Amino acid sequence: MDIAPPPGVGTLQRWLTGPRIAGLPVPTEMPPPQLSFEFFPPKNEALEQSLWAAIRRLEPLGPRFVSVTYGAGGTTRTRTHETVARLARETSLTPAAHLTCVGATRGEVDEVARGYLEAGVRHIVALRGDPPAGASQYTPHEGGYAQAEDLVRGLRRIGDFEVSVGAYPEGHPAATSQSADLDFLKRKIDAGATRAITQYFFDTDVYLRFLDRCGAAGITVPIVPGILPVSNFAQVKKFSAMCGTSVPAWMGRLFEGLDEDADSRRMVAAVVAAEQARLLQANGVDELHFYTLNRADLTYAIAHLLGARPKAAA
């Protein structure tokens, strides 16, 4: 009977003398972070049912707020308003409506904002907005708000809104430089924004370095990290190229060979996003914003790993 030789001394010595990697804190040692979730308005009846199933699934976690997006060029304005109004009317959640400068005059945007006030919505995510379909670059609407900072001032004039704005750890795709982009963020906050929510990122150091730059620029409001659980790597890689988010090579290797294996992709996605969120927790970040893509299960599982539990019904 052949007996395999013992492991080589070199291997053992490498294990004994190599660096020791400290583990992340045990989740029970840290309080769960404050959560917020982003949804997009449905395009049809089937997607509406899917959206509301996701909302009801995540509602028991008691997020600080849930936001509803606006389509490029304001294309989902009516559906966004209907979804936000229903959230305010039928759930225990605090809704936040996205509002952009694109495709509308100041008067039209102000009318939408007043409609939110009448519906009991007090939180707006104020964004410049993407160019409408077919346009290669953003052009302010004649008679409209030119930039997000102008929209923030307008909202402050209309009512006592809580106003969140966007932030870009790797720089907005249209920015001439990271320094110029940071100056835009500072101006939005000086105009009255109380929070910034970042574009998603995958390299935690990118976000932490961005916090350093924000602090050096005199920004003091929370810069809430946006987390995107990735279940379709090919799709996210394509979208990231358009929005200026870098995709690390290690992430590609993790999803390699899983194009036809949706279950394994979901498992990998949960691990990647949970590790990212727990690393942020370990660095003192206690607020997280999840881009749910109207899919609740991944977000719910990650939130559970972070210590979030359903709130007792009132």
CSV table of C-alpha atoms in Angstrom, one decimal:
chain,number,residue,atom,x,y,z
A,1,MET,CA,0.0,0.0,0.0
A,2,ASP,CA,1.5,3.3,-1.1
A,3,ILE,CA,1.5,6.0,1.6
A,4,ALA,CA,1.7,9.6,0.4
A,5,PRO,CA,4.7,11.5,1.7
A,6,PRO,CA,4.3,14.0,4.4
A,7,PRO,CA,3.8,17.6,3.5
A,8,GLY,CA,7.0,19.3,2.6
A,9,VAL,CA,8.7,21.4,5.3
A,10,GLY,CA,8.6,24.4,3.0
A,11,THR,CA,4.8,24.4,2.9
A,12,LEU,CA,4.4,24.1,6.7
A,13,GLN,CA,7.0,26.9,7.2
A,14,ARG,CA,5.2,29.1,4.8
A,15,TRP,CA,2.0,28.6,6.7
A,16,LEU,CA,3.7,29.2,10.1
A,17,THR,CA,5.6,32.4,9.0
A,18,GLY,CA,3.0,34.0,6.7
A,19,PRO,CA,1.0,37.0,7.7
A,20,ARG,CA,-2.0,36.4,9.9
A,21,ILE,CA,-5.2,38.0,8.6
A,22,ALA,CA,-7.5,39.3,11.3
A,23,GLY,CA,-11.1,38.4,10.8
A,24,LEU,CA,-13.9,41.0,10.6
A,25,PRO,CA,-15.7,41.7,13.9
A,26,VAL,CA,-18.4,39.2,14.8
A,27,PRO,CA,-21.7,40.7,13.7
A,28,THR,CA,-23.1,40.4,17.2
A,29,GLU,CA,-20.4,42.6,18.5
A,30,MET,CA,-21.6,45.6,16.5
A,31,PRO,CA,-25.0,47.3,16.3
A,32,PRO,CA,-26.8,46.8,13.0
A,33,PRO,CA,-26.4,49.7,10.6
A,34,GLN,CA,-29.2,52.1,9.7
A,35,LEU,CA,-30.6,51.0,6.4
A,36,SER,CA,-32.3,52.6,3.4
A,37,PHE,CA,-33.5,50.9,0.2
A,38,GLU,CA,-34.0,52.1,-3.4
A,39,PHE,CA,-36.7,50.9,-5.7
A,40,PHE,CA,-37.6,51.8,-9.3
A,41,PRO,CA,-41.2,52.4,-10.4
A,42,PRO,CA,-42.8,49.5,-12.4
A,43,LYS,CA,-43.5,49.6,-16.1
A,44,ASN,CA,-46.4,47.2,-16.2
A,45,GLU,CA,-48.7,45.2,-14.0
A,46,ALA,CA,-46.4,42.2,-13.5
A,47,LEU,CA,-43.5,44.4,-12.5
A,48,GLU,CA,-45.8,46.3,-10.1
A,49,GLN,CA,-46.6,43.1,-8.3
A,50,SER,CA,-42.9,42.2,-8.1
A,51,LEU,CA,-42.1,45.7,-6.7
A,52,TRP,CA,-44.7,45.5,-4.0
A,53,ALA,CA,-43.7,42.0,-3.0
A,54,ALA,CA,-40.1,43.4,-2.6
A,55,ILE,CA,-41.4,46.4,-0.6
A,56,ARG,CA,-43.5,44.2,1.8
A,57,ARG,CA,-40.5,41.8,2.2
A,58,LEU,CA,-38.2,44.6,3.3
A,59,GLU,CA,-40.7,46.7,5.2
A,60,PRO,CA,-40.4,44.8,8.5
A,61,LEU,CA,-36.7,45.7,8.7
A,62,GLY,CA,-37.7,49.3,9.5
A,63,PRO,CA,-35.4,51.2,7.1
A,64,ARG,CA,-34.8,54.9,7.8
A,65,PHE,CA,-36.4,55.6,4.4
A,66,VAL,CA,-37.0,54.0,1.0
A,67,SER,CA,-36.4,55.9,-2.3
A,68,VAL,CA,-38.0,55.7,-5.6
A,69,THR,CA,-36.1,56.5,-8.8
A,70,TYR,CA,-36.9,58.8,-11.7
A,71,GLY,CA,-36.2,57.6,-15.3
A,72,ALA,CA,-33.8,59.3,-17.6
A,73,GLY,CA,-35.2,62.6,-18.8
A,74,GLY,CA,-38.0,62.3,-16.2
A,75,THR,CA,-39.7,59.5,-18.2
A,76,THR,CA,-41.2,57.8,-15.1
A,77,ARG,CA,-42.4,61.0,-13.4
A,78,THR,CA,-46.1,59.8,-13.1
A,79,ARG,CA,-45.2,56.3,-12.0
A,80,THR,CA,-42.7,57.6,-9.5
A,81,HIS,CA,-45.2,59.9,-8.0
A,82,GLU,CA,-47.9,57.2,-7.8
A,83,THR,CA,-45.5,54.7,-6.2
A,84,VAL,CA,-44.3,57.3,-3.6
A,85,ALA,CA,-47.8,58.4,-2.8
A,86,ARG,CA,-48.9,54.8,-2.3
A,87,LEU,CA,-45.9,54.1,0.0
A,88,ALA,CA,-46.9,57.1,2.1
A,89,ARG,CA,-50.5,56.0,2.1
A,90,GLU,CA,-50.4,52.2,2.6
A,91,THR,CA,-47.1,51.3,4.4
A,92,SER,CA,-45.2,52.2,7.5
A,93,LEU,CA,-42.3,53.2,5.4
A,94,THR,CA,-40.9,56.8,5.0
A,95,PRO,CA,-40.7,57.4,1.2
A,96,ALA,CA,-38.2,59.6,-0.5
A,97,ALA,CA,-38.9,60.6,-4.1
A,98,HIS,CA,-36.2,61.2,-6.7
A,99,LEU,CA,-36.6,64.5,-8.5
A,100,THR,CA,-34.4,65.8,-11.3
A,101,CYS,CA,-33.8,68.9,-13.3
A,102,VAL,CA,-34.3,67.2,-16.7
A,103,GLY,CA,-37.1,67.9,-19.1
A,104,ALA,CA,-39.2,70.4,-17.1
A,105,THR,CA,-39.4,74.1,-16.2
A,106,ARG,CA,-38.9,75.3,-12.6
A,107,GLY,CA,-42.6,75.7,-12.3
A,108,GLU,CA,-43.3,72.2,-13.4
A,109,VAL,CA,-40.7,70.8,-11.0
A,110,ASP,CA,-42.1,73.0,-8.2
A,111,GLU,CA,-45.6,71.6,-8.9
A,112,VAL,CA,-44.3,68.0,-8.5
A,113,ALA,CA,-42.6,69.0,-5.2
A,114,ARG,CA,-45.8,70.6,-3.9
A,115,GLY,CA,-47.7,67.5,-4.9
A,116,TYR,CA,-45.3,65.4,-2.7
A,117,LEU,CA,-46.0,67.8,0.2
A,118,GLU,CA,-49.7,67.3,-0.2
A,119,ALA,CA,-49.2,63.5,-0.3
A,120,GLY,CA,-47.3,63.7,3.0
A,121,VAL,CA,-43.8,63.1,1.5
A,122,ARG,CA,-41.1,65.2,3.2
A,123,HIS,CA,-37.9,63.6,1.8
A,124,ILE,CA,-36.6,64.3,-1.7
A,125,VAL,CA,-33.5,62.9,-3.4
A,126,ALA,CA,-32.5,65.9,-5.6
A,127,LEU,CA,-30.5,65.0,-8.7
A,128,ARG,CA,-29.4,66.8,-11.8
A,129,GLY,CA,-30.6,63.8,-13.8
A,130,ASP,CA,-29.3,62.0,-16.9
A,131,PRO,CA,-29.7,63.3,-20.5
A,132,PRO,CA,-32.9,62.1,-22.2
A,133,ALA,CA,-32.7,59.1,-24.6
A,134,GLY,CA,-30.8,60.0,-27.7
A,135,ALA,CA,-28.9,63.0,-26.2
A,136,SER,CA,-25.1,62.6,-25.8
A,137,GLN,CA,-24.8,65.2,-23.0
A,138,TYR,CA,-26.9,67.1,-20.5
A,139,THR,CA,-28.3,70.4,-21.4
A,140,PRO,CA,-30.3,72.5,-18.9
A,141,HIS,CA,-34.0,72.8,-19.8
A,142,GLU,CA,-35.0,76.3,-20.8
A,143,GLY,CA,-36.6,77.9,-17.8
A,144,GLY,CA,-35.6,74.9,-15.6
A,145,TYR,CA,-33.3,74.3,-12.8
A,146,ALA,CA,-29.8,74.1,-14.2
A,147,GLN,CA,-28.0,71.9,-11.7
A,148,ALA,CA,-28.8,69.9,-8.6
A,149,GLU,CA,-27.7,72.7,-6.3
A,150,ASP,CA,-30.3,75.0,-7.9
A,151,LEU,CA,-33.0,72.3,-7.3
A,152,VAL,CA,-32.0,72.0,-3.7
A,153,ARG,CA,-32.4,75.7,-3.2
A,154,GLY,CA,-35.8,75.5,-4.9
A,155,LEU,CA,-37.0,72.7,-2.7
A,156,ARG,CA,-35.9,74.6,0.4
A,157,ARG,CA,-38.0,77.6,-0.8
A,158,ILE,CA,-41.1,75.4,-1.3
A,159,GLY,CA,-41.2,73.5,1.9
A,160,ASP,CA,-39.4,71.9,4.9
A,161,PHE,CA,-38.1,69.0,2.9
A,162,GLU,CA,-35.3,66.7,4.0
A,163,VAL,CA,-33.1,66.7,0.9
A,164,SER,CA,-30.5,64.1,-0.1
A,165,VAL,CA,-28.2,64.4,-3.0
A,166,GLY,CA,-25.9,62.2,-5.0
A,167,ALA,CA,-22.2,61.7,-4.5
A,168,TYR,CA,-19.6,60.0,-6.7
A,169,PRO,CA,-16.6,58.4,-5.0
A,170,GLU,CA,-14.9,57.9,-8.3
A,171,GLY,CA,-16.2,61.1,-9.8
A,172,HIS,CA,-19.3,61.8,-11.9
A,173,PRO,CA,-18.8,60.7,-15.6
A,174,ALA,CA,-19.3,64.3,-16.8
A,175,ALA,CA,-17.0,65.9,-14.2
A,176,THR,CA,-13.8,67.5,-15.5
A,177,SER,CA,-11.9,66.2,-12.4
A,178,GLN,CA,-12.5,64.6,-9.0
A,179,SER,CA,-11.7,68.0,-7.4
A,180,ALA,CA,-14.4,69.7,-9.5
A,181,ASP,CA,-16.9,67.0,-8.7
A,182,LEU,CA,-16.2,67.4,-5.0
A,183,ASP,CA,-16.8,71.1,-5.4
A,184,PHE,CA,-20.2,70.4,-6.9
A,185,LEU,CA,-21.0,68.1,-3.9
A,186,LYS,CA,-20.0,70.9,-1.5
A,187,ARG,CA,-22.2,73.4,-3.3
A,188,LYS,CA,-25.2,71.1,-3.1
A,189,ILE,CA,-24.7,70.6,0.6
A,190,ASP,CA,-24.2,74.4,1.2
A,191,ALA,CA,-27.5,74.9,-0.7
A,192,GLY,CA,-29.3,72.9,2.0
A,193,ALA,CA,-28.8,69.2,1.4
A,194,THR,CA,-28.7,67.1,4.6
A,195,ARG,CA,-27.3,63.9,3.3
A,196,ALA,CA,-25.4,62.5,0.3
A,197,ILE,CA,-25.9,59.0,-1.1
A,198,THR,CA,-23.1,57.6,-3.1
A,199,GLN,CA,-23.0,55.9,-6.4
A,200,TYR,CA,-22.3,52.2,-5.9
A,201,PHE,CA,-18.7,51.1,-5.7
A,202,PHE,CA,-17.0,47.7,-5.2
A,203,ASP,CA,-13.6,48.7,-3.8
A,204,THR,CA,-14.1,49.8,-0.2
A,205,ASP,CA,-10.9,51.9,-0.2
A,206,VAL,CA,-12.4,54.0,-2.9
A,207,TYR,CA,-15.2,55.1,-0.6
A,208,LEU,CA,-13.0,55.5,2.5
A,209,ARG,CA,-10.5,57.7,0.5
A,210,PHE,CA,-13.5,59.7,-0.7
A,211,LEU,CA,-14.6,60.3,2.9
A,212,ASP,CA,-11.1,61.7,3.6
A,213,ARG,CA,-11.5,64.1,0.7
A,214,CYS,CA,-15.0,65.2,1.9
A,215,GLY,CA,-13.7,65.8,5.4
A,216,ALA,CA,-10.8,67.9,4.0
A,217,ALA,CA,-13.3,69.9,1.9
A,218,GLY,CA,-15.3,70.8,5.0
A,219,ILE,CA,-18.2,68.5,4.3
A,220,THR,CA,-19.9,67.4,7.6
A,221,VAL,CA,-23.2,65.7,6.5
A,222,PRO,CA,-23.4,61.9,6.3
A,223,ILE,CA,-22.0,60.4,3.1
A,224,VAL,CA,-24.0,57.2,2.9
A,225,PRO,CA,-22.5,54.4,0.9
A,226,GLY,CA,-24.6,52.9,-1.9
A,227,ILE,CA,-24.4,49.1,-2.0
A,228,LEU,CA,-25.3,47.2,-5.1
A,229,PRO,CA,-25.7,43.4,-4.7
A,230,VAL,CA,-24.6,42.0,-8.1
A,231,SER,CA,-26.6,39.1,-9.4
A,232,ASN,CA,-25.9,39.7,-13.1
A,233,PHE,CA,-22.2,40.5,-13.5
A,234,ALA,CA,-22.3,41.0,-17.2
A,235,GLN,CA,-25.1,43.5,-17.0
A,236,VAL,CA,-23.4,45.4,-14.1
A,237,LYS,CA,-20.1,45.6,-15.8
A,238,LYS,CA,-21.7,47.1,-18.9
A,239,PHE,CA,-23.7,49.7,-16.8
A,240,SER,CA,-20.6,50.5,-14.7
A,241,ALA,CA,-18.7,51.4,-17.8
A,242,MET,CA,-21.3,54.1,-18.5
A,243,CYS,CA,-21.6,55.5,-15.0
A,244,GLY,CA,-17.9,55.6,-14.2
A,245,THR,CA,-17.7,52.9,-11.5
A,246,SER,CA,-14.7,50.7,-11.7
A,247,VAL,CA,-15.1,46.9,-11.5
A,248,PRO,CA,-12.2,45.2,-9.9
A,249,ALA,CA,-10.6,42.2,-11.7
A,250,TRP,CA,-11.2,40.0,-8.6
A,251,MET,CA,-14.9,40.4,-9.0
A,252,GLY,CA,-14.8,39.2,-12.5
A,253,ARG,CA,-12.9,36.1,-11.4
A,254,LEU,CA,-15.5,35.4,-8.7
A,255,PHE,CA,-18.4,35.4,-11.3
A,256,GLU,CA,-16.3,33.6,-13.9
A,257,GLY,CA,-18.1,30.6,-15.4
A,258,LEU,CA,-21.5,31.3,-13.7
A,259,ASP,CA,-23.4,32.9,-16.7
A,260,GLU,CA,-25.8,29.9,-16.8
A,261,ASP,CA,-25.9,29.3,-13.0
A,262,ALA,CA,-28.2,31.8,-11.4
A,263,ASP,CA,-28.3,30.2,-8.0
A,264,SER,CA,-24.5,30.3,-7.6
A,265,ARG,CA,-24.4,33.9,-8.9
A,266,ARG,CA,-26.9,34.9,-6.1
A,267,MET,CA,-24.7,33.1,-3.5
A,268,VAL,CA,-21.6,34.9,-4.8
A,269,ALA,CA,-23.4,38.2,-4.9
A,270,ALA,CA,-24.6,37.8,-1.3
A,271,VAL,CA,-21.1,37.0,-0.1
A,272,VAL,CA,-19.5,39.9,-2.0
A,273,ALA,CA,-22.0,42.5,-0.8
A,274,ALA,CA,-22.0,41.2,2.8
A,275,GLU,CA,-18.2,41.3,3.0
A,276,GLN,CA,-18.2,44.9,1.6
A,277,ALA,CA,-20.9,46.0,4.0
A,278,ARG,CA,-19.2,44.3,7.0
A,279,LEU,CA,-15.9,45.9,6.1
A,280,LEU,CA,-17.6,49.3,6.0
A,281,GLN,CA,-19.2,48.5,9.4
A,282,ALA,CA,-15.7,47.7,10.8
A,283,ASN,CA,-14.5,51.1,9.6
A,284,GLY,CA,-17.3,52.8,11.6
A,285,VAL,CA,-19.9,53.3,8.9
A,286,ASP,CA,-23.3,52.9,10.4
A,287,GLU,CA,-25.6,53.8,7.5
A,288,LEU,CA,-26.0,51.8,4.3
A,289,HIS,CA,-28.2,52.5,1.2
A,290,PHE,CA,-29.0,49.4,-0.9
A,291,TYR,CA,-29.9,49.5,-4.6
A,292,THR,CA,-32.4,46.6,-4.5
A,293,LEU,CA,-33.2,46.5,-8.2
A,294,ASN,CA,-36.7,45.6,-6.9
A,295,ARG,CA,-35.3,42.2,-5.7
A,296,ALA,CA,-35.7,41.8,-2.0
A,297,ASP,CA,-34.2,38.4,-1.1
A,298,LEU,CA,-30.5,39.3,-1.6
A,299,THR,CA,-30.9,42.6,0.3
A,300,TYR,CA,-32.8,41.0,3.1
A,301,ALA,CA,-30.2,38.2,3.5
A,302,ILE,CA,-27.3,40.8,3.6
A,303,ALA,CA,-29.2,43.0,6.1
A,304,HIS,CA,-29.7,39.9,8.3
A,305,LEU,CA,-26.0,39.1,8.2
A,306,LEU,CA,-25.4,42.7,9.4
A,307,GLY,CA,-27.6,42.2,12.4
A,308,ALA,CA,-30.9,43.7,11.1
A,309,ARG,CA,-34.0,42.0,12.3
A,310,PRO,CA,-37.7,42.6,11.7
A,311,LYS,CA,-39.2,45.2,13.9
A,312,ALA,CA,-42.1,44.3,16.1
A,313,ALA,CA,-45.4,45.4,14.7
A,314,ALA,CA,-46.9,48.5,16.4
